[in-house]
Amino acid sequence: MRSDAAGLFAPGGALAKTLPSFEPRPQQARMAQEVAAALASGRHLLIEAGTGIGKSLAYLVPAILWAARDPALPAAERRVVVSTHTRALQEQLVRKDLPLLERALEPLGVSFRCALLMGAENYLCVQRLSELGLMRGDLLEPRLAEVAEALRRHAALAPSGLRTEIPFAVPEAIWERVRRERDICLGARGPFWEDCLYRRDLARSRDTDLLIVNHALFFLDMKSGGRILPPHSAVILDEAHRVDEAVVSQLGLSVSDRSVGRLLEDLGAGQHRRRGRRDARAAAVAAGSLSGIVPRVEAAADGFFADVRRVAAALARAPGRGERRLEDRGLIARVREAGVLEDHLRAPLRELELALEERSGEAAPAESLALASLAARARDLRERLGVFLEQRAPDAVYWVECGARRSSAALHVAPIEVAHVLRPRLFEDGRRVILTSATLAAGGSFAHLRRRLGLAAASEAILGSPYDFEKQALLYLPAAIADPMTDADGFASGVVRQCRHLLRASGGGAFVLFTSYALLQQVHQALARDPDLRDLDLLRQEPGLGSSILEKFRMTRRGALLGTMTFWQGVDVPGDALRLVIITRLPFEVPGHPIAEARAEAIRARGGDPFTEDALPEAILTFRQGFGRLIRSRDDRGLVAVLDPRLATRPYGAAFLESLPRCRRTESLDEAERFLRALR
């Protein structure tokens, strides 16, 4: 299979015959060989594939050949799962790459079956749709009630729960009430599991050779002990630099005022509350009145989360505790011991749970299931609260978080490290695991990734980009900017000054990447007042508007998009729409975040250095991701400016620079401006 995989990428090979624009790339053929060898030998593989290699085809070809090698083998021994972090990459694989390979491999007698499973928010939830059906009268506007009824008819016959398969438009006001959501979905514990549209898609995935999923679903399956995805012999984790984040998200838990509020809204309380009719809840629950219990839960939730906000503020003021006010996310405070919060919400939730179970036993069959589902959700919230309040989870960190305007509050629990979970459940369970990304190594080493993920035995390969960065890119490192650690105001002024010069020269086509939303706002305000920049489309990242602002940017050559960590990675803007990337500051993790702080404590406890073992390599990987936004094709040209003077003034600065592809460098603003003007 090793030679077969490489042969498909050769000049005159199957891909060249199918794809007229195909260019043979040695790195792509080498990657296909490495993946084929890992599958055949049963070894794990870490493979960094630089931008432009075409890594998706390089792993899909050997994966398909592996799955099709012997149809007589059980499906579990042939099936390969491919997991990505982003929906965009999932869609690229399913809509572009796999159809191309289907055509290329057909003349060779190779066929395969594939399926796509997407993130929860893309699926219609029968449980929530049924709960919506409990509402009566004016609780739903007539137009929305019509759509809800059409969805019920669709759900009864639909082969798939994907929103894209619904043959009519679903307004967001309804979709947000009926889509699957992680903190609401009860899975096999809920009464609607047999009718679940998502479960139907899961069942169909058992008839595939290749299954495309996202990291959230893959690690949810791991958490469940493999009860969700069909058995498989190998997994390819693309965008593997996000694996640690995905595992933490799946193994952790949260309880927020929003999650409790949604339960009450789905009981009808929230609708009446917004209309000032708190006494009309009987209309919301057909099987019996909950009007005495629901107000008690509402009052208890209001008091409990007000207490959360007070505790967060008190902890943040306490000296030497490491709690911080994080400007991008409001107030975050670590809770180091049980008993800090008063436990006065679990009892009302238990009362509501029992009342709903009782009503479920008395109601008609359709309403009975919906009420049982609501009872199970109340139980799930109560159990999550118990884990946090009693600090039951081992090797975990606990914290509370309040919105920037104190309008929201949440409790969080997350594992401090994931290596002890991944080692037995993923790397030692018999599956072949291949991890790939454009940025996996720090300083030419996979040591940081191995430590984080608990991966010991694995083959390694680092394949550079085929692009000519010395011709395509210029790296600008200004010489005289204040140090952000010792002179924050001077640094901010320097960032504004440099951005003005560079944006005037480029005429837009720029990403300005920040690690702090406060600095982003400060710079945006200054640039918006500059009359010389009034012809630019100055775009600022806002919470929840990442995709829409990116589409606006792609539509114009004169855009300047100011963004935080969302835009450092996973964003692809090829062509001259992006010709300037400004990295304002080195992307070290925010100090004081509970997970980063707890990891540092764990590293110190075993005699290590948190900065060199964790913070520095993680920052280098993110830095490389930010640099990688610029050159996305052979025709791209552009400039990357790094405004943080610590590249030159700190010993670790060299490690950041050495991690980048070889390209021309300058400290001259005049040269940088001339370069940018030539690209206009």
Short mmCIF file of N, CA and C in Angstrom, two decimals, residues 43-108:
data_model
loop_
_atom_site.label_atom_id
_atom_site.label_comp_id
_atom_site.label_asym_id
_atom_site.label_seq_id
_atom_site.Cartn_x
_atom_site.Cartn_y
_atom_site.Cartn_z
N ARG A 43 1.64 1.67 13.81
CA ARG A 43 2.26 2.68 14.66
C ARG A 43 1.51 4.01 14.57
N HIS A 44 1.61 4.78 15.64
CA HIS A 44 1.08 6.14 15.61
C HIS A 44 2.04 7.03 14.81
N LEU A 45 1.52 8.17 14.35
CA LEU A 45 2.33 9.07 13.52
C LEU A 45 2.02 10.52 13.88
N LEU A 46 3.08 11.30 14.10
CA LEU A 46 3.00 12.75 14.22
C LEU A 46 3.60 13.33 12.95
N ILE A 47 2.82 14.09 12.19
CA ILE A 47 3.34 14.61 10.93
C ILE A 47 2.91 16.06 10.73
N GLU A 48 3.90 16.93 10.73
CA GLU A 48 3.65 18.35 10.46
C GLU A 48 3.76 18.56 8.96
N ALA A 49 2.72 19.11 8.37
CA ALA A 49 2.66 19.31 6.91
C ALA A 49 2.46 20.79 6.63
N GLY A 50 3.50 21.44 6.14
CA GLY A 50 3.45 22.87 5.90
C GLY A 50 2.35 23.28 4.93
N THR A 51 1.97 24.55 5.01
CA THR A 51 0.93 25.08 4.14
C THR A 51 1.28 24.85 2.68
N GLY A 52 0.31 24.35 1.90
CA GLY A 52 0.51 24.15 0.48
C GLY A 52 0.88 22.75 0.08
N ILE A 53 1.11 21.88 1.06
CA ILE A 53 1.45 20.49 0.74
C ILE A 53 0.25 19.76 0.14
N GLY A 54 -0.93 20.11 0.58
CA GLY A 54 -2.12 19.35 0.19
C GLY A 54 -2.29 18.15 1.08
N LYS A 55 -2.27 18.40 2.40
CA LYS A 55 -2.23 17.29 3.35
C LYS A 55 -3.53 16.49 3.38
N SER A 56 -4.66 17.12 3.07
CA SER A 56 -5.90 16.35 3.14
C SER A 56 -5.90 15.21 2.11
N LEU A 57 -5.49 15.48 0.88
CA LEU A 57 -5.39 14.40 -0.10
C LEU A 57 -4.31 13.41 0.30
N ALA A 58 -3.24 13.91 0.91
CA ALA A 58 -2.12 13.05 1.28
C ALA A 58 -2.49 12.04 2.35
N TYR A 59 -3.46 12.35 3.20
CA TYR A 59 -3.88 11.32 4.16
C TYR A 59 -5.14 10.58 3.71
N LEU A 60 -5.97 11.23 2.89
CA LEU A 60 -7.19 10.54 2.44
C LEU A 60 -6.88 9.37 1.51
N VAL A 61 -5.91 9.54 0.62
CA VAL A 61 -5.59 8.46 -0.33
C VAL A 61 -5.17 7.19 0.41
N PRO A 62 -4.16 7.23 1.29
CA PRO A 62 -3.81 5.98 2.00
C PRO A 62 -4.92 5.49 2.91
N ALA A 63 -5.73 6.40 3.47
CA ALA A 63 -6.85 5.96 4.31
C ALA A 63 -7.86 5.17 3.49
N ILE A 64 -8.16 5.64 2.29
CA ILE A 64 -9.11 4.92 1.43
C ILE A 64 -8.53 3.58 1.00
N LEU A 65 -7.26 3.57 0.62
CA LEU A 65 -6.64 2.30 0.21
C LEU A 65 -6.61 1.31 1.37
N TRP A 66 -6.39 1.81 2.57
CA TRP A 66 -6.40 0.95 3.76
C TRP A 66 -7.79 0.37 3.98
N ALA A 67 -8.81 1.23 3.86
CA ALA A 67 -10.18 0.77 4.10
C ALA A 67 -10.64 -0.21 3.03
N ALA A 68 -10.09 -0.08 1.80
CA ALA A 68 -10.55 -0.93 0.69
C ALA A 68 -9.63 -2.12 0.43
N ARG A 69 -8.66 -2.35 1.33
CA ARG A 69 -7.61 -3.34 1.01
C ARG A 69 -8.15 -4.76 0.92
N ASP A 70 -9.17 -5.10 1.71
CA ASP A 70 -9.71 -6.46 1.69
C ASP A 70 -11.16 -6.42 2.15
N PRO A 71 -12.10 -6.38 1.21
CA PRO A 71 -13.52 -6.29 1.58
C PRO A 71 -14.00 -7.43 2.46
N ALA A 72 -13.25 -8.54 2.50
CA ALA A 72 -13.68 -9.67 3.32
C ALA A 72 -13.43 -9.41 4.81
N LEU A 73 -12.57 -8.46 5.12
CA LEU A 73 -12.31 -8.15 6.53
C LEU A 73 -13.52 -7.50 7.17
N PRO A 74 -13.72 -7.69 8.47
CA PRO A 74 -14.82 -6.99 9.16
C PRO A 74 -14.67 -5.48 9.01
N ALA A 75 -15.79 -4.79 8.95
CA ALA A 75 -15.77 -3.34 8.76
C ALA A 75 -14.96 -2.63 9.83
N ALA A 76 -15.04 -3.13 11.06
CA ALA A 76 -14.32 -2.49 12.16
C ALA A 76 -12.81 -2.51 11.96
N GLU A 77 -12.30 -3.48 11.21
CA GLU A 77 -10.86 -3.57 10.96
C GLU A 77 -10.43 -2.72 9.78
N ARG A 78 -11.39 -2.22 9.01
CA ARG A 78 -11.06 -1.43 7.83
C ARG A 78 -11.42 0.05 7.98
N ARG A 79 -12.42 0.33 8.80
CA ARG A 79 -12.96 1.69 8.85
C ARG A 79 -11.93 2.68 9.41
N VAL A 80 -11.89 3.87 8.80
CA VAL A 80 -11.02 4.95 9.24
C VAL A 80 -11.89 6.16 9.58
N VAL A 81 -11.63 6.77 10.72
CA VAL A 81 -12.29 8.01 11.10
C VAL A 81 -11.33 9.17 10.85
N VAL A 82 -11.82 10.21 10.20
CA VAL A 82 -11.06 11.45 10.02
C VAL A 82 -11.76 12.53 10.83
N SER A 83 -11.02 13.15 11.73
CA SER A 83 -11.60 14.17 12.61
C SER A 83 -10.91 15.51 12.37
N THR A 84 -11.72 16.58 12.26
CA THR A 84 -11.19 17.93 12.09
C THR A 84 -11.72 18.81 13.21
N HIS A 85 -11.10 19.97 13.37
CA HIS A 85 -11.61 20.89 14.39
C HIS A 85 -12.70 21.79 13.83
N THR A 86 -12.57 22.18 12.56
CA THR A 86 -13.49 23.16 11.99
C THR A 86 -14.47 22.54 11.02
N ARG A 87 -15.64 23.15 10.93
CA ARG A 87 -16.65 22.72 9.98
C ARG A 87 -16.18 22.97 8.55
N ALA A 88 -15.42 24.07 8.34
CA ALA A 88 -14.96 24.39 6.98
C ALA A 88 -14.12 23.26 6.41
N LEU A 89 -13.26 22.68 7.22
CA LEU A 89 -12.43 21.58 6.72
C LEU A 89 -13.27 20.33 6.50
N GLN A 90 -14.22 20.06 7.38
CA GLN A 90 -15.13 18.93 7.15
C GLN A 90 -15.81 19.05 5.79
N GLU A 91 -16.33 20.23 5.51
CA GLU A 91 -17.05 20.44 4.26
C GLU A 91 -16.12 20.34 3.06
N GLN A 92 -14.87 20.81 3.21
CA GLN A 92 -13.91 20.67 2.12
C GLN A 92 -13.66 19.20 1.80
N LEU A 93 -13.50 18.39 2.84
CA LEU A 93 -13.24 16.96 2.63
C LEU A 93 -14.40 16.30 1.91
N VAL A 94 -15.63 16.59 2.36
CA VAL A 94 -16.80 15.88 1.84
C VAL A 94 -17.24 16.42 0.48
N ARG A 95 -17.16 17.72 0.29
CA ARG A 95 -17.71 18.30 -0.94
C ARG A 95 -16.67 18.46 -2.05
N LYS A 96 -15.39 18.45 -1.71
CA LYS A 96 -14.36 18.68 -2.73
C LYS A 96 -13.40 17.50 -2.85
N ASP A 97 -12.72 17.17 -1.76
CA ASP A 97 -11.63 16.19 -1.85
C ASP A 97 -12.13 14.77 -2.11
N LEU A 98 -13.12 14.32 -1.37
CA LEU A 98 -13.58 12.94 -1.53
C LEU A 98 -14.26 12.69 -2.88
N PRO A 99 -15.09 13.59 -3.40
CA PRO A 99 -15.61 13.37 -4.75
C PRO A 99 -14.50 13.29 -5.81
N LEU A 100 -13.47 14.12 -5.65
CA LEU A 100 -12.34 14.06 -6.58
C LEU A 100 -11.66 12.70 -6.52
N LEU A 101 -11.43 12.20 -5.30
CA LEU A 101 -10.77 10.90 -5.15
C LEU A 101 -11.66 9.76 -5.62
N GLU A 102 -12.96 9.92 -5.48
CA GLU A 102 -13.87 8.89 -5.99
C GLU A 102 -13.69 8.73 -7.50
N ARG A 103 -13.56 9.86 -8.21
CA ARG A 103 -13.35 9.81 -9.66
C ARG A 103 -11.96 9.28 -10.00
N ALA A 104 -10.96 9.68 -9.22
CA ALA A 104 -9.59 9.27 -9.52
C ALA A 104 -9.36 7.79 -9.28
N LEU A 105 -10.02 7.23 -8.28
CA LEU A 105 -9.78 5.84 -7.90
C LEU A 105 -10.68 4.85 -8.62
N GLU A 106 -11.77 5.34 -9.19
CA GLU A 106 -12.70 4.43 -9.87
C GLU A 106 -12.04 3.62 -10.98
N PRO A 107 -11.19 4.22 -11.85
CA PRO A 107 -10.54 3.42 -12.89
C PRO A 107 -9.62 2.33 -12.34
N LEU A 108 -9.19 2.49 -11.08
CA LEU A 108 -8.32 1.49 -10.45
C LEU A 108 -9.12 0.41 -9.74
#
